[in-house]
PDB file of C-alpha atoms in Angstrom:
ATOM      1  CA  UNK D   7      21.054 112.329  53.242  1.00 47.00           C
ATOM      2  CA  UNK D   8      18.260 115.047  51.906  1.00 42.00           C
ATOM      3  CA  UNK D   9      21.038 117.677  51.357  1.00 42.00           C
ATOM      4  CA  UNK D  10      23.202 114.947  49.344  1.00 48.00           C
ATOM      5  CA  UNK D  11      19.829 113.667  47.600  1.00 50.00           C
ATOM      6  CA  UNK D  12      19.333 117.492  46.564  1.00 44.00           C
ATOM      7  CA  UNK D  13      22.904 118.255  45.317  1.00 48.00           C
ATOM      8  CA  UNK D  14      22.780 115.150  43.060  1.00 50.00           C
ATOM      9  CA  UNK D  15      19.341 115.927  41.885  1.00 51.00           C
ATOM     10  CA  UNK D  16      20.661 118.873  40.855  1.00 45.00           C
ATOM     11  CA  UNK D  17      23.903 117.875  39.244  1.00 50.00           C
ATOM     12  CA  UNK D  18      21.610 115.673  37.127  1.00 52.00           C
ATOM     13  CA  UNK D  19      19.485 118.599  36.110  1.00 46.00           C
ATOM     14  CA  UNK D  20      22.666 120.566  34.709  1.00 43.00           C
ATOM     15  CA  UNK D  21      24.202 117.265  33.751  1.00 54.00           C
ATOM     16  CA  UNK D  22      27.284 118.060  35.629  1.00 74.00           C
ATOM     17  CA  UNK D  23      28.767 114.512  34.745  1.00 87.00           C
ATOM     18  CA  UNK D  24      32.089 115.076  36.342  1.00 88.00           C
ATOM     19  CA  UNK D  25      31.114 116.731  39.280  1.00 87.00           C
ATOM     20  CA  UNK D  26      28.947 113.785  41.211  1.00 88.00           C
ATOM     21  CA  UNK D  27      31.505 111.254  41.152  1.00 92.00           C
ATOM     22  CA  UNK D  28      33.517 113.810  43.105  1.00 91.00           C
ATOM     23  CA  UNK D  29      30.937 115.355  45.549  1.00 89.00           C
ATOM     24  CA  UNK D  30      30.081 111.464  46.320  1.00 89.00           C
ATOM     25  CA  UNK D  31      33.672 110.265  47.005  1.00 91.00           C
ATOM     26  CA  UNK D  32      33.694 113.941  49.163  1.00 88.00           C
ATOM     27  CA  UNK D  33      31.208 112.483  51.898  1.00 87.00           C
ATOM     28  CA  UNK D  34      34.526 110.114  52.839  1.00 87.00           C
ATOM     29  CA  UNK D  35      36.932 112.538  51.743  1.00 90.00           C
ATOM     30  CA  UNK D  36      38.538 110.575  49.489  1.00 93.00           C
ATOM     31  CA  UNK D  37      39.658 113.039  46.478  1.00 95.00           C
ATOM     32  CA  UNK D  38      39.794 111.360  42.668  1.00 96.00           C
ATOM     33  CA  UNK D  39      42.198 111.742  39.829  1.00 95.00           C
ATOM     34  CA  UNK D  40      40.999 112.289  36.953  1.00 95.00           C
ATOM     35  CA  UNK D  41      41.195 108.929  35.546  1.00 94.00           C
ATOM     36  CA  UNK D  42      38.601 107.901  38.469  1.00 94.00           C
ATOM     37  CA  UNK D  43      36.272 110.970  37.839  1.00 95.00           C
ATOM     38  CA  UNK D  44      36.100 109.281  33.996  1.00 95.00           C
ATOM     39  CA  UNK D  45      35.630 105.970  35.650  1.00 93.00           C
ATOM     40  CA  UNK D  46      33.193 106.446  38.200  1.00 94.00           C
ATOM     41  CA  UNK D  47      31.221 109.226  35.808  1.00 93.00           C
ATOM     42  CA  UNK D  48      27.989 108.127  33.792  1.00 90.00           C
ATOM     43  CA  UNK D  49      30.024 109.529  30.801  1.00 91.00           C
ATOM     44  CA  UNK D  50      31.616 107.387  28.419  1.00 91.00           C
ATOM     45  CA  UNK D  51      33.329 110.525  26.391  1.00 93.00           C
ATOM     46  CA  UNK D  52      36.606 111.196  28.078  1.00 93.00           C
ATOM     47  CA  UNK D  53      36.986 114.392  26.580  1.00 94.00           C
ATOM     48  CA  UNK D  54      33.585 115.598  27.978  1.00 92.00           C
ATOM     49  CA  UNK D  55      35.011 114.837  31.330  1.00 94.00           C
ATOM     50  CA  UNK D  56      38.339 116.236  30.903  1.00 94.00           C
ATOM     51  CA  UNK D  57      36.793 119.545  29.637  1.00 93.00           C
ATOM     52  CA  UNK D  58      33.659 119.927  32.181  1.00 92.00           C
ATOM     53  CA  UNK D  59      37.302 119.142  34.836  1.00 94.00           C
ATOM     54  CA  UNK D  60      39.143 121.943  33.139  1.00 92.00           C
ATOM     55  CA  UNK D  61      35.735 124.551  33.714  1.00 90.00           C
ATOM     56  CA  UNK D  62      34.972 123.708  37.360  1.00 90.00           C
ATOM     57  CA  UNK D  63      38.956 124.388  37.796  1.00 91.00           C
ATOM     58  CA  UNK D  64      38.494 127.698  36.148  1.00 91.00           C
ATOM     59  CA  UNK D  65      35.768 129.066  38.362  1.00 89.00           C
ATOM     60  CA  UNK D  66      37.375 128.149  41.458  1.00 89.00           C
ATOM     61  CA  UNK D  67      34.979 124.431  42.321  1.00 87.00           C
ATOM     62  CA  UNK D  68      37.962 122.368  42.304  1.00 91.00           C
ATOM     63  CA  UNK D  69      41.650 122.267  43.089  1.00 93.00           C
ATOM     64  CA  UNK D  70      44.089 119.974  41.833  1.00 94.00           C
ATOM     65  CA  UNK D  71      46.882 118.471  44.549  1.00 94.00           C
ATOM     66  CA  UNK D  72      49.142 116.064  44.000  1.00 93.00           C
ATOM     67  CA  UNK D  73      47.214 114.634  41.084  1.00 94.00           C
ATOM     68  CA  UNK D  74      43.912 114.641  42.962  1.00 96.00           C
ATOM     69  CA  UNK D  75      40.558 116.642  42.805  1.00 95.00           C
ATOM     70  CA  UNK D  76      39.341 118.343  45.902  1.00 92.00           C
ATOM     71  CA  UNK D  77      36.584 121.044  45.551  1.00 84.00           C
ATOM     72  CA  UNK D  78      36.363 122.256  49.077  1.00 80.00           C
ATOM     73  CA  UNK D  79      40.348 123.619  48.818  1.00 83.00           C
ATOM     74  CA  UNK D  80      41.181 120.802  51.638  1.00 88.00           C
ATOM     75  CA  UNK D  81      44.263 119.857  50.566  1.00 91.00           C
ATOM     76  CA  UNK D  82      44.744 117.783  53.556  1.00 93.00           C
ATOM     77  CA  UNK D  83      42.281 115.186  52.200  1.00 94.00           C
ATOM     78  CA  UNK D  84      44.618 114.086  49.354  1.00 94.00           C
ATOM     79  CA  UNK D  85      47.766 114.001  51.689  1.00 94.00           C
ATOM     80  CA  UNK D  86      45.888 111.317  54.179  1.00 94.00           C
ATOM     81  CA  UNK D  87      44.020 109.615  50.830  1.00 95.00           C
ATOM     82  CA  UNK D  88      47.957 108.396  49.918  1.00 95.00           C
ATOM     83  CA  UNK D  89      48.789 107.551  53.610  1.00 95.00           C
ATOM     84  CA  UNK D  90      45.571 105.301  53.237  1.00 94.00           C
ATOM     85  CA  UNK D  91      46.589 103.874  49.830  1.00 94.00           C
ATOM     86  CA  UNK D  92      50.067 102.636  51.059  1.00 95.00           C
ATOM     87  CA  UNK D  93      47.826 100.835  53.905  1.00 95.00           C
ATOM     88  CA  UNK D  94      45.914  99.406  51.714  1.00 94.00           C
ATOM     89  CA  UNK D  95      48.367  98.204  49.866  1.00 94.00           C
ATOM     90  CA  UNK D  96      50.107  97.101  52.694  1.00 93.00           C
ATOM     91  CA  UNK D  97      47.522  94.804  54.465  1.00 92.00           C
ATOM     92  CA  UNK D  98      45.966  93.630  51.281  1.00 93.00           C
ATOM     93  CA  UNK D  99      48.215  90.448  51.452  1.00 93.00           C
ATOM     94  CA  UNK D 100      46.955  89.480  54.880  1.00 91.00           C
ATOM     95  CA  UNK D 101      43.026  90.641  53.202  1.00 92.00           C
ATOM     96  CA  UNK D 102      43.883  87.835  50.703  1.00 93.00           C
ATOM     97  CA  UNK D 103      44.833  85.168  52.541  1.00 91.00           C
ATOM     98  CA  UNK D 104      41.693  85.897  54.740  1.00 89.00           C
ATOM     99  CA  UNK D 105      39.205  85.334  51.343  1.00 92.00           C
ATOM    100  CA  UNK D 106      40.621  82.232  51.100  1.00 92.00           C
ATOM    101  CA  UNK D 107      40.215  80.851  54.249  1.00 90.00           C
ATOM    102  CA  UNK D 108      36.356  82.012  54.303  1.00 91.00           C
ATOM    103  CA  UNK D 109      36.249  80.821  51.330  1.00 92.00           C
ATOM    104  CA  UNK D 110      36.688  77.395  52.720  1.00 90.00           C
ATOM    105  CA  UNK D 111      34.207  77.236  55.084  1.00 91.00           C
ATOM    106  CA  UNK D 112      30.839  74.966  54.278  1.00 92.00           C
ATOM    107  CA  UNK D 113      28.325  76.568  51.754  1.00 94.00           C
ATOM    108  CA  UNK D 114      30.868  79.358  50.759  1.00 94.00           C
ATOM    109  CA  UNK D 115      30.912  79.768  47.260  1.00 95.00           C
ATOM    110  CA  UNK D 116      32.207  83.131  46.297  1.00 95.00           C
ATOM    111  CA  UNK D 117      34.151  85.559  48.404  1.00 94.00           C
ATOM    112  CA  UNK D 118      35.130  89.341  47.343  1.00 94.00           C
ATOM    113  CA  UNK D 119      36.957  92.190  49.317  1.00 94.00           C
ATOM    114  CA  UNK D 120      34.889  94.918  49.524  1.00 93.00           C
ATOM    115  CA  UNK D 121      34.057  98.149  51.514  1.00 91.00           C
ATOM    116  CA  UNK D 122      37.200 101.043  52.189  1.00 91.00           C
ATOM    117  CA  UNK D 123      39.675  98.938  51.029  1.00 93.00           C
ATOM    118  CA  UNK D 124      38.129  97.285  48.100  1.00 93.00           C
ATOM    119  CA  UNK D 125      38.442 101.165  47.252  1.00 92.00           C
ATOM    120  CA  UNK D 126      41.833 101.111  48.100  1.00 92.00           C
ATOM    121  CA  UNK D 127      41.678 102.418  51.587  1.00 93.00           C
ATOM    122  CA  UNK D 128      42.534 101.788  54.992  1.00 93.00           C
ATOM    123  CA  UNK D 129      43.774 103.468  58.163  1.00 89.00           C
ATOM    124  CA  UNK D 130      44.834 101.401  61.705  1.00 82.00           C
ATOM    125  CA  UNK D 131      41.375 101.232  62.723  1.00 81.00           C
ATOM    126  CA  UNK D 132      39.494 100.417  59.889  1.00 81.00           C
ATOM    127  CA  UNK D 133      37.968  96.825  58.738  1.00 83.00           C
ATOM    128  CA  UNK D 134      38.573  94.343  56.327  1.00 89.00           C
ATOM    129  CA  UNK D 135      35.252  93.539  54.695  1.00 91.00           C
ATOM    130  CA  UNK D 136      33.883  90.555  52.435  1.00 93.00           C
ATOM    131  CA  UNK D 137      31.397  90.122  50.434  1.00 94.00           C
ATOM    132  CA  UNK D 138      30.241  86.318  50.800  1.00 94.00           C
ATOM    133  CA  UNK D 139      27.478  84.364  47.961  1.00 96.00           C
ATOM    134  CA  UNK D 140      26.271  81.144  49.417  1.00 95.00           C
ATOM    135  CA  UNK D 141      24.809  78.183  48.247  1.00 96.00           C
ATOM    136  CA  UNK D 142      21.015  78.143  47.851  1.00 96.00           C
ATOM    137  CA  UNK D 143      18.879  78.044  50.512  1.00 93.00           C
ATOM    138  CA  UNK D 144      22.764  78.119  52.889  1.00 94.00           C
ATOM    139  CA  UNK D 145      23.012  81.601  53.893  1.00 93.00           C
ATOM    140  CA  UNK D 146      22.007  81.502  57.287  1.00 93.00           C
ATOM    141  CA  UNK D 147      24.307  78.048  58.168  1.00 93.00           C
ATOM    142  CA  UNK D 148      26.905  79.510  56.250  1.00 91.00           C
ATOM    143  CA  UNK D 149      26.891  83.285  58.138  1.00 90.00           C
ATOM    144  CA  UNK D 150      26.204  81.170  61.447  1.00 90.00           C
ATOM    145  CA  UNK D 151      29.238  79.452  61.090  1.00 90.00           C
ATOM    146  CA  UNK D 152      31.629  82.211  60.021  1.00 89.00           C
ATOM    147  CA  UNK D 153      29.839  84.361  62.974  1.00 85.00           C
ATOM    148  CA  UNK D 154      30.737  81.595  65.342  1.00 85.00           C
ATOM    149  CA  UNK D 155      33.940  81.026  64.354  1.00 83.00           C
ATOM    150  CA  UNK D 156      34.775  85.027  64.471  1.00 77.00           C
ATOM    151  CA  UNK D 157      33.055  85.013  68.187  1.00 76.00           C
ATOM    152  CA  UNK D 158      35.053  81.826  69.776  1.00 76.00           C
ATOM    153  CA  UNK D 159      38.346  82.331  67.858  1.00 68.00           C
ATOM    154  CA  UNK D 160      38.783  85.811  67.024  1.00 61.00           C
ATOM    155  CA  UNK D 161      37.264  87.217  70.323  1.00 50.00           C
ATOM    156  CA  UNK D 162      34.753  88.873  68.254  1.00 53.00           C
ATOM    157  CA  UNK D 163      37.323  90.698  66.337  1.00 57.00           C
ATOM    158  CA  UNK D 164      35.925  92.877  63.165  1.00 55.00           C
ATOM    159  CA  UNK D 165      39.606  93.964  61.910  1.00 55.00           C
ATOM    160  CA  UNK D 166      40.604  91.367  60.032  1.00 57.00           C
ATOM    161  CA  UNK D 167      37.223  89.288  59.408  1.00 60.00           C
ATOM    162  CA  UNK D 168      34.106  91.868  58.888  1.00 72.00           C
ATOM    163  CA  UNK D 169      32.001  89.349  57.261  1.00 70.00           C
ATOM    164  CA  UNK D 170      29.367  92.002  56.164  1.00 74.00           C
ATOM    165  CA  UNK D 171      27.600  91.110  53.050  1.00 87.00           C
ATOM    166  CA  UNK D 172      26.196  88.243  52.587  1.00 92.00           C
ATOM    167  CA  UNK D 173      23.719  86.883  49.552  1.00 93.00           C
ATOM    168  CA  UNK D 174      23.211  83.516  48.039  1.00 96.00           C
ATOM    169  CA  UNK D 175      22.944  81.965  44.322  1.00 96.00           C
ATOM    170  CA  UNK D 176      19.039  81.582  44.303  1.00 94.00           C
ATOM    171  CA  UNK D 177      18.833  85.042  45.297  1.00 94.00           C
ATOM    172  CA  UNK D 178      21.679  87.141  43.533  1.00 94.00           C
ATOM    173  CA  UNK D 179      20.302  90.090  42.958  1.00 94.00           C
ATOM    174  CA  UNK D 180      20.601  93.268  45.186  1.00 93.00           C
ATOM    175  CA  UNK D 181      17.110  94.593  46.049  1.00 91.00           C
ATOM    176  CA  UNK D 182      18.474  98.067  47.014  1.00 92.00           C
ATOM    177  CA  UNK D 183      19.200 100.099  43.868  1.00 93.00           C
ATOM    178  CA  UNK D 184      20.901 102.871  44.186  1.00 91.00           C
ATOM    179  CA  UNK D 185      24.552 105.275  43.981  1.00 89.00           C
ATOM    180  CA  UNK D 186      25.735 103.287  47.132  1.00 90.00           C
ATOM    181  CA  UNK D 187      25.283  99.585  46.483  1.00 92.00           C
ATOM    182  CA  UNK D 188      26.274 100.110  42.671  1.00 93.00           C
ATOM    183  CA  UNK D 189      29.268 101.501  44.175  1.00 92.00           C
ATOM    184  CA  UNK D 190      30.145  99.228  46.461  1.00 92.00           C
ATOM    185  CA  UNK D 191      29.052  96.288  43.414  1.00 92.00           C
ATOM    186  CA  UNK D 192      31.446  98.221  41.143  1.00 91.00           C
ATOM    187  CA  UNK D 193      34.617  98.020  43.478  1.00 92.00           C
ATOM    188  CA  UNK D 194      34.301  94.632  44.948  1.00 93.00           C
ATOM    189  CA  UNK D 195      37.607  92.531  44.588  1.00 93.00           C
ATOM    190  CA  UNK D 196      36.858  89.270  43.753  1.00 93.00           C
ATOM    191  CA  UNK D 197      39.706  86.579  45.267  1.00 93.00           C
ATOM    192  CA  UNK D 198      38.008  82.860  44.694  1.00 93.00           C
ATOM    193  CA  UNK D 199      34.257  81.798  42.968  1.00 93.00           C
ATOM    194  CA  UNK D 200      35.122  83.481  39.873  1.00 89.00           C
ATOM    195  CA  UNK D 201      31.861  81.879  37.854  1.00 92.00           C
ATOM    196  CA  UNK D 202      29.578  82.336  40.579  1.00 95.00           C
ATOM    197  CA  UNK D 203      30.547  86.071  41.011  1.00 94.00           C
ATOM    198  CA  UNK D 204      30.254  86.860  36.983  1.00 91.00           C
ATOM    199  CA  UNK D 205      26.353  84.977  37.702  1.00 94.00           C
ATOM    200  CA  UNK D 206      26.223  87.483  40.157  1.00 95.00           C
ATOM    201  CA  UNK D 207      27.290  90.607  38.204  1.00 92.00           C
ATOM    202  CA  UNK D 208      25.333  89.440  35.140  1.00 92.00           C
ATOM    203  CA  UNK D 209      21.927  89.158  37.778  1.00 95.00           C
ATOM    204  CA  UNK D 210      23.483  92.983  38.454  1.00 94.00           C
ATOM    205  CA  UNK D 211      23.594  94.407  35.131  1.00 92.00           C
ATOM    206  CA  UNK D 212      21.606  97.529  36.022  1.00 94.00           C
ATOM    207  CA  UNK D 213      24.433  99.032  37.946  1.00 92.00           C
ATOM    208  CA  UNK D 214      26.245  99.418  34.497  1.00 90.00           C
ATOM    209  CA  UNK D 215      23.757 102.221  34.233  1.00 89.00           C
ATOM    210  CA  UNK D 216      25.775 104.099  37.033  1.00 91.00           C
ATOM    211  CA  UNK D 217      29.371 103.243  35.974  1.00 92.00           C
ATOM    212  CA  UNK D 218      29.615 101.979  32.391  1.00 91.00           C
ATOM    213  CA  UNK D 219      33.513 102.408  32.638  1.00 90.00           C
ATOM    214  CA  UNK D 220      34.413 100.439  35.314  1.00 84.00           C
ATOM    215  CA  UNK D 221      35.880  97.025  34.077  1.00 69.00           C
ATOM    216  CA  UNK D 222      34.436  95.039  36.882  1.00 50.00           C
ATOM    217  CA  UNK D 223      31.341  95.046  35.477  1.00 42.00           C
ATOM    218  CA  UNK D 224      32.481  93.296  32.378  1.00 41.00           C
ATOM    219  CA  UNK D 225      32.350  89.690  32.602  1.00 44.00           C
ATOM    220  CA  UNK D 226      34.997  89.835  29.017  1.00 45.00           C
ATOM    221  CA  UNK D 227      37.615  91.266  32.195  1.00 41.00           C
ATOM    222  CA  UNK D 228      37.375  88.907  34.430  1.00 40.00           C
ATOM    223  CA  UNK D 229      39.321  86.082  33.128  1.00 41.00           C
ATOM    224  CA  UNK D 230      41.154  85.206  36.004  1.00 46.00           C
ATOM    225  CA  UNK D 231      40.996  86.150  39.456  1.00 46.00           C
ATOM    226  CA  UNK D 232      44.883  86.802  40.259  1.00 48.00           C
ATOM    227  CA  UNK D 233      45.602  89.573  37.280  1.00 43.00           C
ATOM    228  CA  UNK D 234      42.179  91.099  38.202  1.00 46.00           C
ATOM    229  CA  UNK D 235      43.518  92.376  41.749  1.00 49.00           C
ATOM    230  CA  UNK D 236      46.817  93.676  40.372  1.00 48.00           C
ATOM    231  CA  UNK D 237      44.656  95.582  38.339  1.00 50.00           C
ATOM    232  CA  UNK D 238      42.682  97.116  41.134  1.00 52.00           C
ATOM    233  CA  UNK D 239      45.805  97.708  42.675  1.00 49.00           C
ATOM    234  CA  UNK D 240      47.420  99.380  39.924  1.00 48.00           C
ATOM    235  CA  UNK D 241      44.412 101.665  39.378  1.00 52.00           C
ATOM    236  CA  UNK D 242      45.210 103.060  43.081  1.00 46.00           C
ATOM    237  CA  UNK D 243      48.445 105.179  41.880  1.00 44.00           C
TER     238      UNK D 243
END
């Protein structure tokens, strides 16, 4: 975590815009197109991405495959990124109907998909994750009870119910304040709570700082909670 700490403090020095989005999504090999290096970029100029894209491919940092950009020439990344896309795609019915049954459990009051496949990822062993906001002062019943229920019913099962995240309305804002959990703020998907997750973002607003692009940090976008996923899901081809 030094090493990546240095490389970023260094792409900040030279203002490489372009390149951190890239080198970050590299620690899970998971190669961008260039519409994500614009959207996950502190840039707001699409032509200044686009341009700094074109120079790194002239020297040699990056490759393009397949619509992707991989800067380590490992073009095998981008063939297993669109394997995991189509699974993604593929369980994110069953990730649905999942939100909405947490979402009925007592004190529940917002649920979102997040982690890999909130990012529009998944292989056979991966998890489906959810983000969960509680009711004041109900965190602890409410994770008790979705913990319990996952133990007796699921046999402890983390595949389809990886309750992971959890955070409540009297206490909505993440104390941790960094690349990652802007990230993972950035890309949740949220399925049911749709007012109590805008409160949320709005308590949020400094992750705009990392990723002024990315629509899910607008609470103008979220409208409605249906059109918002096929949005996500679009943005995965």
């Amino acid at each position: 975590m030094i090493i990546v700490n240095l490389i970023f403090t260094i792409i900040d020095e030279y203002n490489l815009l372009a390149l951190k989005p890239i080198l970050y999504y590299s620690i899970f090999n998971y190669p961008l197109t260039k519409e994500e290096i614009f959207l996950y970029s502190q840039s707001q100029n699409r032509d200044i991405i686009e341009n700094e894209i074109k120079t790194l491919e002239s020297i040699n940092v990056l490759k393009e495959h397949k619509g992707f950009y991989i800067y380590n020439n490992d073009t095998a990344i981008a063939e297993r990124r669109l394997i995991s896309n189509r699974k993604a795609m593929q369980i994110m019915p069953k990730a649905l109907k999942r939100a909405q049954f947490i979402s009925k459990f007592p004190y529940v009051k917002s649920v979102s998909i997040s982690g890999a496949l909130s990012k529009g990822s998944y292989d056979n062993d991966g998890d489906i994750d959810f983000f969960i906001i509680t009711k004041p002062n109900r965190l602890w019943i409410a994770r008790t009870s979705l913990i319990l229920y996952k133990k007796i019913f699921l046999l402890n099962s983390k595949k389809y119910f990886c309750v992971n995240y959890f955070i409540s309305t009297n206490h909505p804002e993440i104390s941790e304040k960094n690349l990652f959990t802007a990230t993972e703020l950035a890309t949740l998907i949220p399925v049911t709570g749709k007012k109590t997750y805008t409160a949320f973002l709005e308590k949020n607003s400094w992750a705009k700082k990392h990723f002024p692009n990315i629509n899910a940090l607008k609470e103008d976008d979220i409208k409605d909670v249906k059109p918002f996923i096929v949005s996500k899901l679009r943005n995965w081809h």
